[in-house]
Coordinates of C-alpha atoms in Angstrom, one line a residue:
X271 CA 118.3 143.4 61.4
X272 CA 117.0 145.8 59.3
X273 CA 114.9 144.8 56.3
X274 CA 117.8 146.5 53.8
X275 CA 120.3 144.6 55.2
X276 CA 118.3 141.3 55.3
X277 CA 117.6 141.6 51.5
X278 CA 121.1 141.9 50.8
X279 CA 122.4 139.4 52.9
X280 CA 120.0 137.0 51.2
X281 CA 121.3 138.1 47.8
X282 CA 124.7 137.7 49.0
X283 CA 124.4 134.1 50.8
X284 CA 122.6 133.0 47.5
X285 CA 125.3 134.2 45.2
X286 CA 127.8 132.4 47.0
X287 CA 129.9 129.1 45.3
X288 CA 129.4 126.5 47.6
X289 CA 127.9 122.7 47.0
X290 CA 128.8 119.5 48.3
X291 CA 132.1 118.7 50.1
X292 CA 133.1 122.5 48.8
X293 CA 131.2 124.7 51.0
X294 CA 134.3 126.6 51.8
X295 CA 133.3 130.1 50.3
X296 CA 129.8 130.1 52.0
X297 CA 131.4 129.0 55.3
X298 CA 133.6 131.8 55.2
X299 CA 130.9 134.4 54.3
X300 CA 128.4 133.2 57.5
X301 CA 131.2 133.2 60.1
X302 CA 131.7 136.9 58.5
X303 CA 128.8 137.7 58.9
X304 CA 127.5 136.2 62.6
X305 CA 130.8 136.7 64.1
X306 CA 130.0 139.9 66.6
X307 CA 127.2 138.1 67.9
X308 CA 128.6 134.4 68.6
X309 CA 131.6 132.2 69.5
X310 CA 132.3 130.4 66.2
X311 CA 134.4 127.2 65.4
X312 CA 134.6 125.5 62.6
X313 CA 135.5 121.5 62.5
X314 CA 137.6 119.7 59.4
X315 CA 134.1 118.9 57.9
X316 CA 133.4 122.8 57.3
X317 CA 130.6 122.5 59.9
X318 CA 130.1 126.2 62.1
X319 CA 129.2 126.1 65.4
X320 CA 127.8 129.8 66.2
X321 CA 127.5 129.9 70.0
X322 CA 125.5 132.1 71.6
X323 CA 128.1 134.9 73.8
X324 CA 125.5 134.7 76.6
X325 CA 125.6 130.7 76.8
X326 CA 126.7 129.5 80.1
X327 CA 127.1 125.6 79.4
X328 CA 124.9 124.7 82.4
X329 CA 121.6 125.3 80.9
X330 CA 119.8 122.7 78.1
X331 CA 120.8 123.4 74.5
X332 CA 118.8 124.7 71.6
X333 CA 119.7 123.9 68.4
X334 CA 119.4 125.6 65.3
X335 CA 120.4 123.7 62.1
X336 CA 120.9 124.9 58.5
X337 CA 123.2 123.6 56.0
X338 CA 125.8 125.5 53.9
X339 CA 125.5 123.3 50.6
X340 CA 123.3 123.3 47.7
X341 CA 123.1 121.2 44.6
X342 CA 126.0 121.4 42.3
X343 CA 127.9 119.0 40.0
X344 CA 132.0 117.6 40.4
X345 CA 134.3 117.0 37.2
X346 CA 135.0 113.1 36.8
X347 CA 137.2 113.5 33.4
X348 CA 138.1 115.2 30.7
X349 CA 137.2 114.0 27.3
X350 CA 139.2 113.8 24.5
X351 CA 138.1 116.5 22.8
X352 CA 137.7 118.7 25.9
X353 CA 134.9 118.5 27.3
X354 CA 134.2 118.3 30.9
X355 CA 132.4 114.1 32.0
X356 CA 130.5 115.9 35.5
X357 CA 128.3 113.9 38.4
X358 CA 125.6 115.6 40.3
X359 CA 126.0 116.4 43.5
X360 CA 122.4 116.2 44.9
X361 CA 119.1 115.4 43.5
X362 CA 118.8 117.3 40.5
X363 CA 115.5 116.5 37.7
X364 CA 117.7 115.9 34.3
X365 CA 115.8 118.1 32.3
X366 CA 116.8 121.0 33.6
X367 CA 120.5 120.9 32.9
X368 CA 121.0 121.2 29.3
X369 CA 122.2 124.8 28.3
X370 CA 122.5 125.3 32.2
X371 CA 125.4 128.2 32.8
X372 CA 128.1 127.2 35.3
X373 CA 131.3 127.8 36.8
X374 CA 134.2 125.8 37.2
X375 CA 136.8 126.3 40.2
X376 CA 140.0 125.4 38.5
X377 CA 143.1 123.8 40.4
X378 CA 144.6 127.2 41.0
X379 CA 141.1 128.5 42.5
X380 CA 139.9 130.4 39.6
X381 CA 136.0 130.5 38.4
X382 CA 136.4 129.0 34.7
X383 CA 132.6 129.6 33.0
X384 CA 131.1 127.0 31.2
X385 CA 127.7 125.5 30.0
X386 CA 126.3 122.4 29.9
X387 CA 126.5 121.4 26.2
X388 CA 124.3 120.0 24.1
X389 CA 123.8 118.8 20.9
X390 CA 122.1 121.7 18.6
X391 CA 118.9 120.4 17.2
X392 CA 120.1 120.4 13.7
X393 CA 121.7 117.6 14.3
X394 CA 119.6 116.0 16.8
X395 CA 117.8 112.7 15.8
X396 CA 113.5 112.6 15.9
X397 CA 114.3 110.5 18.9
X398 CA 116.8 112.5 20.6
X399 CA 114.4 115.6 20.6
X400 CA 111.9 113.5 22.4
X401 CA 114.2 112.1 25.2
X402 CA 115.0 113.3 28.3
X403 CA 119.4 114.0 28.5
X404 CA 121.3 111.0 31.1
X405 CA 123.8 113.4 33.4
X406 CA 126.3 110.4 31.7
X407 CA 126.0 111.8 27.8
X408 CA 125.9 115.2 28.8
X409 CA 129.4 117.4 29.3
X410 CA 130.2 120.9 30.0
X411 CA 131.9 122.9 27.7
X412 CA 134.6 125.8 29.0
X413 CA 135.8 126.8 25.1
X414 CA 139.0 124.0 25.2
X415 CA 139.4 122.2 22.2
X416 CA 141.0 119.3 23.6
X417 CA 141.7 117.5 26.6
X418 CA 145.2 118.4 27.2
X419 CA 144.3 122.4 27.0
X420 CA 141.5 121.8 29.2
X421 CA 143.6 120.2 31.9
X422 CA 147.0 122.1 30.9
X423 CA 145.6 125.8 30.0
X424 CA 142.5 125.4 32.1
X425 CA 143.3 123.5 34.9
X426 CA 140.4 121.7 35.2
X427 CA 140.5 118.3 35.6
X428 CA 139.1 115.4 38.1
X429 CA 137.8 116.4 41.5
X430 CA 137.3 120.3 40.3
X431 CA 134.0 121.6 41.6
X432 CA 131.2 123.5 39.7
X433 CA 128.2 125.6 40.6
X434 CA 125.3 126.7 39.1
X435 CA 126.3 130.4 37.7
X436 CA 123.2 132.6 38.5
X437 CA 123.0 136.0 40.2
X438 CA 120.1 136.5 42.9
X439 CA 117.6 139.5 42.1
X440 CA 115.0 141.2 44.4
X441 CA 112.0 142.5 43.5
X442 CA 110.6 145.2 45.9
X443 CA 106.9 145.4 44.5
X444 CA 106.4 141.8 44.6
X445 CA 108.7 141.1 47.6
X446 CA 109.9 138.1 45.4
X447 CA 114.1 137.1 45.5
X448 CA 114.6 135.1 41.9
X449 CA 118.1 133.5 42.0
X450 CA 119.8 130.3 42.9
X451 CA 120.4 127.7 45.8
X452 CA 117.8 129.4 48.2
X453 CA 118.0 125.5 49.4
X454 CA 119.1 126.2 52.2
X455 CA 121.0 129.8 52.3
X456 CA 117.8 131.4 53.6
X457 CA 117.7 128.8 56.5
X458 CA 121.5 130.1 56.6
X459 CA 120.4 133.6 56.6
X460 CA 117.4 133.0 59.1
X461 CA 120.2 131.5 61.9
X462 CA 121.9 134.6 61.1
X463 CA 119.1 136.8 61.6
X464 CA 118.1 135.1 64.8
X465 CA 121.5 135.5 66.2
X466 CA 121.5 138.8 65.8
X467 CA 117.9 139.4 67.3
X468 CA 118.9 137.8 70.4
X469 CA 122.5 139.2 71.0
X470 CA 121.7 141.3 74.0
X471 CA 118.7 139.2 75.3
X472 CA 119.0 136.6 78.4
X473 CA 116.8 133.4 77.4
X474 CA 115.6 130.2 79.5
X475 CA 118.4 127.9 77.0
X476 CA 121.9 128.0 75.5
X477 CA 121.3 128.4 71.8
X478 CA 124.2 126.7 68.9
X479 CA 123.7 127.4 65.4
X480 CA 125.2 124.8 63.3
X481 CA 125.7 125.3 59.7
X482 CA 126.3 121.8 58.4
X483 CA 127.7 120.8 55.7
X484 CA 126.8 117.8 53.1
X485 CA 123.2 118.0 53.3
X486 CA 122.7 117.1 49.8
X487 CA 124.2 114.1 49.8
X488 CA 123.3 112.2 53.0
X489 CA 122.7 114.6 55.6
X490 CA 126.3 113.9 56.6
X491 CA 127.1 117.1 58.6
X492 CA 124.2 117.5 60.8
X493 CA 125.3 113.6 62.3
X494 CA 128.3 115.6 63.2
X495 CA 126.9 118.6 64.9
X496 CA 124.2 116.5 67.1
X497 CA 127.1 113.9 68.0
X498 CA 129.0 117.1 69.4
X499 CA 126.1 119.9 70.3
X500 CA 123.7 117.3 72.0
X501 CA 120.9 119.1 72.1
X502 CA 118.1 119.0 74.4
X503 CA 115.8 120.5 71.6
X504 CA 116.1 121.4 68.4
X505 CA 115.1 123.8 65.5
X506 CA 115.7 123.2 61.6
X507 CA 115.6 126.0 59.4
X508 CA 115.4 124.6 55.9
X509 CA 114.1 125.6 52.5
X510 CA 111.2 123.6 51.4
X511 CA 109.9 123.0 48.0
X512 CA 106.5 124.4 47.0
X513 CA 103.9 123.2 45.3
X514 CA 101.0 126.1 44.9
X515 CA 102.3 125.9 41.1
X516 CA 101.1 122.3 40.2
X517 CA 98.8 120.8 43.4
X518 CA 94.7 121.5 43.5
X519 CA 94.1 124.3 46.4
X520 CA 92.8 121.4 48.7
X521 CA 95.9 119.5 48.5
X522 CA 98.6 122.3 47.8
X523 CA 100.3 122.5 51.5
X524 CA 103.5 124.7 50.4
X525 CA 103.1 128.0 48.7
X526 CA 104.9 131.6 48.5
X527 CA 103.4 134.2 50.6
X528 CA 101.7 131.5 53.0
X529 CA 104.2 131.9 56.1
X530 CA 106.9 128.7 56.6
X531 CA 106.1 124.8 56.1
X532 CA 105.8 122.9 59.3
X533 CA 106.9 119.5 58.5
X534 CA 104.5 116.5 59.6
X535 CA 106.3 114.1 57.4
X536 CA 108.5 113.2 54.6
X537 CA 110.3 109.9 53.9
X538 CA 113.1 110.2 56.5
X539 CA 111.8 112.0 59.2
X540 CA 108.9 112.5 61.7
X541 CA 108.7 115.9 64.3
X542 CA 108.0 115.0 67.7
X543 CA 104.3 115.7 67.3
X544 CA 103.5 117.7 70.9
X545 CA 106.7 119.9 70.4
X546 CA 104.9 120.3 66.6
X547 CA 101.7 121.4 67.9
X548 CA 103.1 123.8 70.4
X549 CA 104.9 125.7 67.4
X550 CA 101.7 125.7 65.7
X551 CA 99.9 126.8 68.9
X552 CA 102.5 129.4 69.4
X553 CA 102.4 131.0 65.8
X554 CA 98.5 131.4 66.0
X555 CA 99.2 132.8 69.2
X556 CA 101.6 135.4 67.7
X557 CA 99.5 136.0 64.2
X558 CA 102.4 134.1 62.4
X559 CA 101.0 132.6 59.3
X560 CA 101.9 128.8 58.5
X561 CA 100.8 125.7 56.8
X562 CA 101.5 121.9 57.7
X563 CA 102.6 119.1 55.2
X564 CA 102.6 115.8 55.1
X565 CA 105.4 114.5 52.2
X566 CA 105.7 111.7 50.4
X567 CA 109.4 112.7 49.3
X568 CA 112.3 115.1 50.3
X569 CA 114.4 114.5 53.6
X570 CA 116.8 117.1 55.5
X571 CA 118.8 117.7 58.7
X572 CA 116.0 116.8 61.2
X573 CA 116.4 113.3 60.5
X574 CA 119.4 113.0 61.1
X575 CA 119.7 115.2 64.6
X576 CA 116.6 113.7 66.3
X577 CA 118.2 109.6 65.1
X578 CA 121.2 111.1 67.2
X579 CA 120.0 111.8 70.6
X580 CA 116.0 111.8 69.9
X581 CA 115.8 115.4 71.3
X582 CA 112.4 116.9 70.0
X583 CA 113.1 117.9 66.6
X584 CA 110.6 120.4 64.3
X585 CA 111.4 121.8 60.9
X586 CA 110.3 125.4 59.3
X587 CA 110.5 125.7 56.1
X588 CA 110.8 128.3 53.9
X589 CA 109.0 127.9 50.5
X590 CA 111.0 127.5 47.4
X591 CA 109.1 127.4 43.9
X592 CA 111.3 125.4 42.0
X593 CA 114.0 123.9 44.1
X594 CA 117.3 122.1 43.3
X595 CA 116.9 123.9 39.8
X596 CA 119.0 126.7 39.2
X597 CA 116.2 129.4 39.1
X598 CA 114.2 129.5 41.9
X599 CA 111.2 132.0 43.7
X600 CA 111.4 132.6 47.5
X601 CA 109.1 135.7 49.3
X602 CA 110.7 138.1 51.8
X603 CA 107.4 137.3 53.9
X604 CA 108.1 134.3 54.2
X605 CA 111.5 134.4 55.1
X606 CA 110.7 136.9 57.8
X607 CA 107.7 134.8 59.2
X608 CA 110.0 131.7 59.6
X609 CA 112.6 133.8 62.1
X610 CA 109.5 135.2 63.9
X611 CA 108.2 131.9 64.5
X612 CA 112.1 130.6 65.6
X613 CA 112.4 133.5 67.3
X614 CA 108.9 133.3 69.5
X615 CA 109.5 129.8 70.1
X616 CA 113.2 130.3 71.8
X617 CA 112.0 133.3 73.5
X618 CA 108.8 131.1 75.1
X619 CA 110.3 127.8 75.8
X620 CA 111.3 126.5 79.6
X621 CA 112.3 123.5 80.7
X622 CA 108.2 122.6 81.9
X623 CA 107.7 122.8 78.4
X624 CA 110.5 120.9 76.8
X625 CA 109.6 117.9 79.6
X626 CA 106.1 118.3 78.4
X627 CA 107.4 117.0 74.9
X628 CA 109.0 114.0 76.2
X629 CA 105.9 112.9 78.1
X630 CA 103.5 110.2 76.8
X631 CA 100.5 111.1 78.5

């Protein structure tokens, strides 16, 4: 894929509406744009299988995971006066929400724009300009005056999704995208990109994409997609949080412009470690930049495909300053180092080398 069309597939999968339980638009957008390179299906959960045309269902099964959601919030009521009662969908830090600019899908499907409201400090209390806003006493405003024009005029009531309202920019001297919900649409965009590096090319394994759904709130999709894919190895692409903005250099393990994040560890999940070192053997072999982390937080699809089956599971990751907030910084280098590395390790692997993971000796 050329690096035009790259860019602005990135911008496009980032502008997208899709969180939690509503990943519908995003869904629609991928098959779109993976679908003259792979067999698609799609199951009741909104998880896409993209199969690869040249799979012959008698060879063991790579898969790729990425997951279409990103943070986002759901209406729970409407207040008397108007105002939208909302629950996160996703870990979101608290602070970050006041004045945040959103979008509501209305009943009839509409985009209803809104921001979450907050008391102006003329009024605020010396106490209320010190604390920190509970999701509870905060609401979004969408202009009604009252609760029956919000749910009659509006149509926004219970159950009506929102998204974070921010258009994805690229910068071409700094190679820098600024925008929202890069967690996980450029995992998305790097199964894409993959597929359509490989479309004419035999390899050693049948390859599945799976864009899963629900990632935010419990890994719920990717359960789905090993239970059915069964794979005999398998390859997250996930957007990782960085931390080159507030760790020392000696303990920083996650920055922008330092090649994708190979997981060692967070609190759900741990790679099998001689498929891990391979990938790490494999990119120095290729000149692909990297680092290594070892977490003490965060959690994504990995977890839950290697509990299913226990097929050797790594995860890339592709740097993210300030994820699961609504503005975010993600580097085109990275990006593009992260399908190299995927890319070199699908094109490399045989079945000697997948048994070589499984072996204790």
């Amino acid at each position: 894929m050329k690096k035009a069309a790259e860019i602005q597939m990135l911008k496009d999968f980032s502008n997208a509406n899709a969180t939690s339980g509503f990943e519908n638009e995003f869904v629609d957008l991928f098959t779109k744009t993976v679908k003259d390179y792979a067999d698609l299906e799609v199951d009741g959960m909104l998880n896409v299988y993209a199969s690869k045309k040249q799979n012959t269902g008698k060879r063991p099964v790579i898969q790729l995971d990425a997951h279409s959601d990103a943070v986002g919030f759901l209406t729970q009521a409407i207040r008397p006066n108007g105002l939208i009662k909302f629950v996160t969908l996703g870990g979101w830090n608290n602070v970050v929400l006041p004045a945040l600019k959103v979008k509501v899908r209305n009943r009839d499907g509409e985009y209803i724009p809104g921001v979450v409201a907050l008391k102006p400090p003329h009024f605020m209390s010396e106490a209320e300009r010190k604390s920190v806003p509970q999701v509870a006493d905060l609401s979004i405003d969408v202009g009604s005056s009252s609760r029956e024009e919000t749910i009659n005029d509006y149509k926004i009531d219970t159950g009506c999704p929102i998204f974070v309202d921010v258009d994805c920019e690229y910068n071409e001297k700094t190679g820098l995208f600024f925008g929202k919900d890069f967690d996980d649409r450029f995992g998305a965009a790097a199964m894409a990109d993959i597929l359509e590096n490989l479309k004419d090319e035999e390899v050693n394994f049948d390859l599945v994409a799976a864009l899963s759904s629900q990632e935010e709130v419990g890994l719920r999709g990717a359960y789905v997609t090993a239970r059915k894919i069964k794979p005999d190895l398998c390859l997250v692409l996930e957007s990782c949080p960085a931390d080159d903005t507030f760790e020392p250099d000696w303990l920083s393990q996650t920055g922008l412009k330092r090649g994708p994040m190979l997981r060692d560890m967070d609190v759900t999940f741990l790679p099998n470690p001689k498929f891990q070192q391979y990938a790490c053997d494999l990119a120095d072999k290729n000149g692909i930049p990297y680092t290594r982390s070892v977490r003490t937080g965060g959690g994504q699809d990995g977890a839950a495909i290697y509990y299913e089956n226990g097929a050797p599971t790594i995860v890339i990751g592709i740097p993210v300053r300030y994820e699961h907030s609504p503005y975010c910084f993600s580097s085109y280098k990275d990006y593009k180092a992260a399908v190299d590395l995927a890319l070199a390790i699908i094109r490399d692997i045989d079945k000697e080398k997948l048994e070589s993971f499984k072996s204790f000796n």
